[in-house]
Tab-separated table of C-alpha atoms in Angstrom:
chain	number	residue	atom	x	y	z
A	37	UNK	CA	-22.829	-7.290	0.615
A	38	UNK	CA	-19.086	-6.286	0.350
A	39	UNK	CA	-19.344	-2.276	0.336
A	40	UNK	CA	-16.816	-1.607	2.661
A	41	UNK	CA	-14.548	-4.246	1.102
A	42	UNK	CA	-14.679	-2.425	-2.662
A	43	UNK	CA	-15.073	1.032	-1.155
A	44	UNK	CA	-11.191	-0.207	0.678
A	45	UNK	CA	-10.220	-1.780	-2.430
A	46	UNK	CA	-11.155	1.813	-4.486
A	47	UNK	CA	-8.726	3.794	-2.238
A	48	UNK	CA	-5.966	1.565	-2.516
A	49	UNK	CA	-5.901	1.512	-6.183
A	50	UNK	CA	-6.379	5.273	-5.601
A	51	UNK	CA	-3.313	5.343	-3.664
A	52	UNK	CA	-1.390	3.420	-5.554
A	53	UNK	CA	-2.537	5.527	-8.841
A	54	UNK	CA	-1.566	8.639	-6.696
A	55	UNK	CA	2.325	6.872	-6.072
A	56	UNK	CA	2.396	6.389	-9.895
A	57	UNK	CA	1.553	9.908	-10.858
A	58	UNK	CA	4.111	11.421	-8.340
A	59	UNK	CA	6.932	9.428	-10.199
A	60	UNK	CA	5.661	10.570	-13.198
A	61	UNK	CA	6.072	14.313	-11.979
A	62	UNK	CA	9.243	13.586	-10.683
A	63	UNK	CA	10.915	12.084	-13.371
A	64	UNK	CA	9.887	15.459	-15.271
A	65	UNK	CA	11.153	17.532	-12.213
A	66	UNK	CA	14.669	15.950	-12.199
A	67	UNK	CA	14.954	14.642	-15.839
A	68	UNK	CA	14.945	11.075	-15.318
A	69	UNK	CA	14.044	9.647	-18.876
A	70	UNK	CA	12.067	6.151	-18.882
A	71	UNK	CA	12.928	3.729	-18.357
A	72	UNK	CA	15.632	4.995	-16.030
A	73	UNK	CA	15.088	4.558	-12.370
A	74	UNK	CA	18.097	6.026	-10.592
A	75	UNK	CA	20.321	9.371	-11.403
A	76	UNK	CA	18.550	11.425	-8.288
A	77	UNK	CA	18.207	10.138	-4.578
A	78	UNK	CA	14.684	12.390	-4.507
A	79	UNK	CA	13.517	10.771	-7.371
A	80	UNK	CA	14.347	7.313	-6.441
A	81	UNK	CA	12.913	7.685	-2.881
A	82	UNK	CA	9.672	8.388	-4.890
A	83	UNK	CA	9.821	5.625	-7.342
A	84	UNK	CA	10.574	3.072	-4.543
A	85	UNK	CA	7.345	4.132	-3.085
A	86	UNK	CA	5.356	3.296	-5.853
A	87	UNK	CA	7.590	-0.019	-6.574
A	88	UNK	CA	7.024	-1.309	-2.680
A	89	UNK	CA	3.637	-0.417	-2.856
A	90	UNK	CA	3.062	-2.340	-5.676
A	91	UNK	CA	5.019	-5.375	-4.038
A	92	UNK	CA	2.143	-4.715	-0.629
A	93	UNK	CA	-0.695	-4.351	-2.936
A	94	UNK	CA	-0.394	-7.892	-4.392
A	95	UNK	CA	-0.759	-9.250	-0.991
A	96	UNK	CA	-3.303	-7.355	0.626
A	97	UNK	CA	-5.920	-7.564	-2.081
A	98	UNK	CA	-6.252	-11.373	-2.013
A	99	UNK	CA	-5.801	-11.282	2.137
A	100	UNK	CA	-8.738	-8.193	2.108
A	101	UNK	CA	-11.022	-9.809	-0.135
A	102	UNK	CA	-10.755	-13.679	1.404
A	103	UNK	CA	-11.341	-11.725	4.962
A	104	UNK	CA	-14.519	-10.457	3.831
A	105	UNK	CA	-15.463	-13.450	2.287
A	106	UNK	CA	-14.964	-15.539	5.424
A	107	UNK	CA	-15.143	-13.399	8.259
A	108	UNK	CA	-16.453	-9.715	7.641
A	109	UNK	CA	-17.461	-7.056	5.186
A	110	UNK	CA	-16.968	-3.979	7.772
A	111	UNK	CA	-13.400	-5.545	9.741
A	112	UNK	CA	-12.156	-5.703	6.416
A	113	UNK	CA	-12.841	-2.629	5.106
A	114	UNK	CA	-11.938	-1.193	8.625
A	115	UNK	CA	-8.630	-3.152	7.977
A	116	UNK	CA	-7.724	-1.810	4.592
A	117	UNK	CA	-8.475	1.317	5.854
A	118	UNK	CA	-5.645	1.012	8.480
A	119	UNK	CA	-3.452	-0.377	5.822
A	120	UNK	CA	-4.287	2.796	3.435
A	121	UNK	CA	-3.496	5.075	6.073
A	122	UNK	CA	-0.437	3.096	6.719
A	123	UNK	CA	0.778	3.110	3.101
A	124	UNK	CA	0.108	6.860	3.068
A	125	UNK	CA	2.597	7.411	5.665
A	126	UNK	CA	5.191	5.142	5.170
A	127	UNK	CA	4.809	7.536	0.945
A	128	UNK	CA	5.064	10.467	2.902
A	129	UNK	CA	7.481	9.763	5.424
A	130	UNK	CA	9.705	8.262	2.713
A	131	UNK	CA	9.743	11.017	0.071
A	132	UNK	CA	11.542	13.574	2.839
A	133	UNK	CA	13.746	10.661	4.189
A	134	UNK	CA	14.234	6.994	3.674
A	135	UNK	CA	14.383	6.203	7.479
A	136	UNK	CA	10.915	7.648	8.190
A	137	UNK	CA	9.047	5.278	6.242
A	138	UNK	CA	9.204	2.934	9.153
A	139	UNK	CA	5.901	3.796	10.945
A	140	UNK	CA	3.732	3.451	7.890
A	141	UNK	CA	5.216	0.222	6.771
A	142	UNK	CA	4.643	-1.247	10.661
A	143	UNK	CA	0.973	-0.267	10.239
A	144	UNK	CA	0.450	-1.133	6.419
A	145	UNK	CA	2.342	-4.979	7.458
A	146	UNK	CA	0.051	-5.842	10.370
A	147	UNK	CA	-3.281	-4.767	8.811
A	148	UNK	CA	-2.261	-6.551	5.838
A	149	UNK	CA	-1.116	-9.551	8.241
A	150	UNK	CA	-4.392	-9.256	10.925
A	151	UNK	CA	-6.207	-9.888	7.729
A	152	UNK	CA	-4.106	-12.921	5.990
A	153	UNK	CA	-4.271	-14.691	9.399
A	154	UNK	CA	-7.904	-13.752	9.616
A	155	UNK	CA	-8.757	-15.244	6.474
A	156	UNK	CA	-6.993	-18.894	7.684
A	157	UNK	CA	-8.543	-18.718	10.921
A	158	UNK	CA	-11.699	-18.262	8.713
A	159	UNK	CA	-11.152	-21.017	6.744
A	160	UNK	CA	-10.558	-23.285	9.445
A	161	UNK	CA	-13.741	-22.623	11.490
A	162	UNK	CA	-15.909	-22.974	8.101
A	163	UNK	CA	-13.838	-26.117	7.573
């Protein structure tokens, strides 16, 4: 049973639906009209969150789900959990300043990383 690995996998789409909607406010608070993504250093702190968590999201699905499917349901979940958190941070640390999105993006890398070389270590024992 993967529980923990879709229950993850539900709160970081939700996160990543939540990074979408706060560009969407914010190209309404500054007047940013689509599809321009620059004219206001606020707004384009926000809309680089959403972008880089997009470009994080495509790897850490595949390296969450291949982790539960070769080593463990809970660790993964427990791991995407750690990378949510991390994601969250590195949102909020970057929409009051671009160098305080370092912390988050340390914790969101390794989780994602702990479970890509998870997965291959996996593998190899199953192998």
């Amino acid at each position: 049973m993967c529980l923990a690995t879709t229950l993850t996998t539900a709160m970081a789409l939700g996160l990543y639906q939540w990074t979408a909607f706060k560009v969407g406010k914010a190209r309404e608070q500054f007047g940013i009209k689509a599809p321009a993504t620059s004219g206001n250093e606020q707004f384009e702190r926000i809309y680089r969150v959403q972008m880089n968590t997009l470009e994080q999201i495509v790897f850490f699905l595949p390296a969450l789900w291949m982790f539960e499917y070769l080593v463990s349901d809970i660790f993964a979940g427990l791991l995407g959990v750690v990378w949510c958190i991390g994601r969250y941070m590195y949102a909020k640390g970057y929409y009051i300043d671009a160098a305080k999105r370092h912390n988050g993006f340390m914790i969101s890398f390794f989780a994602a990383t702990i479970l890509l070389i998870g997965s291959v270590i996996g593998a190899l024992l199953r192998g």
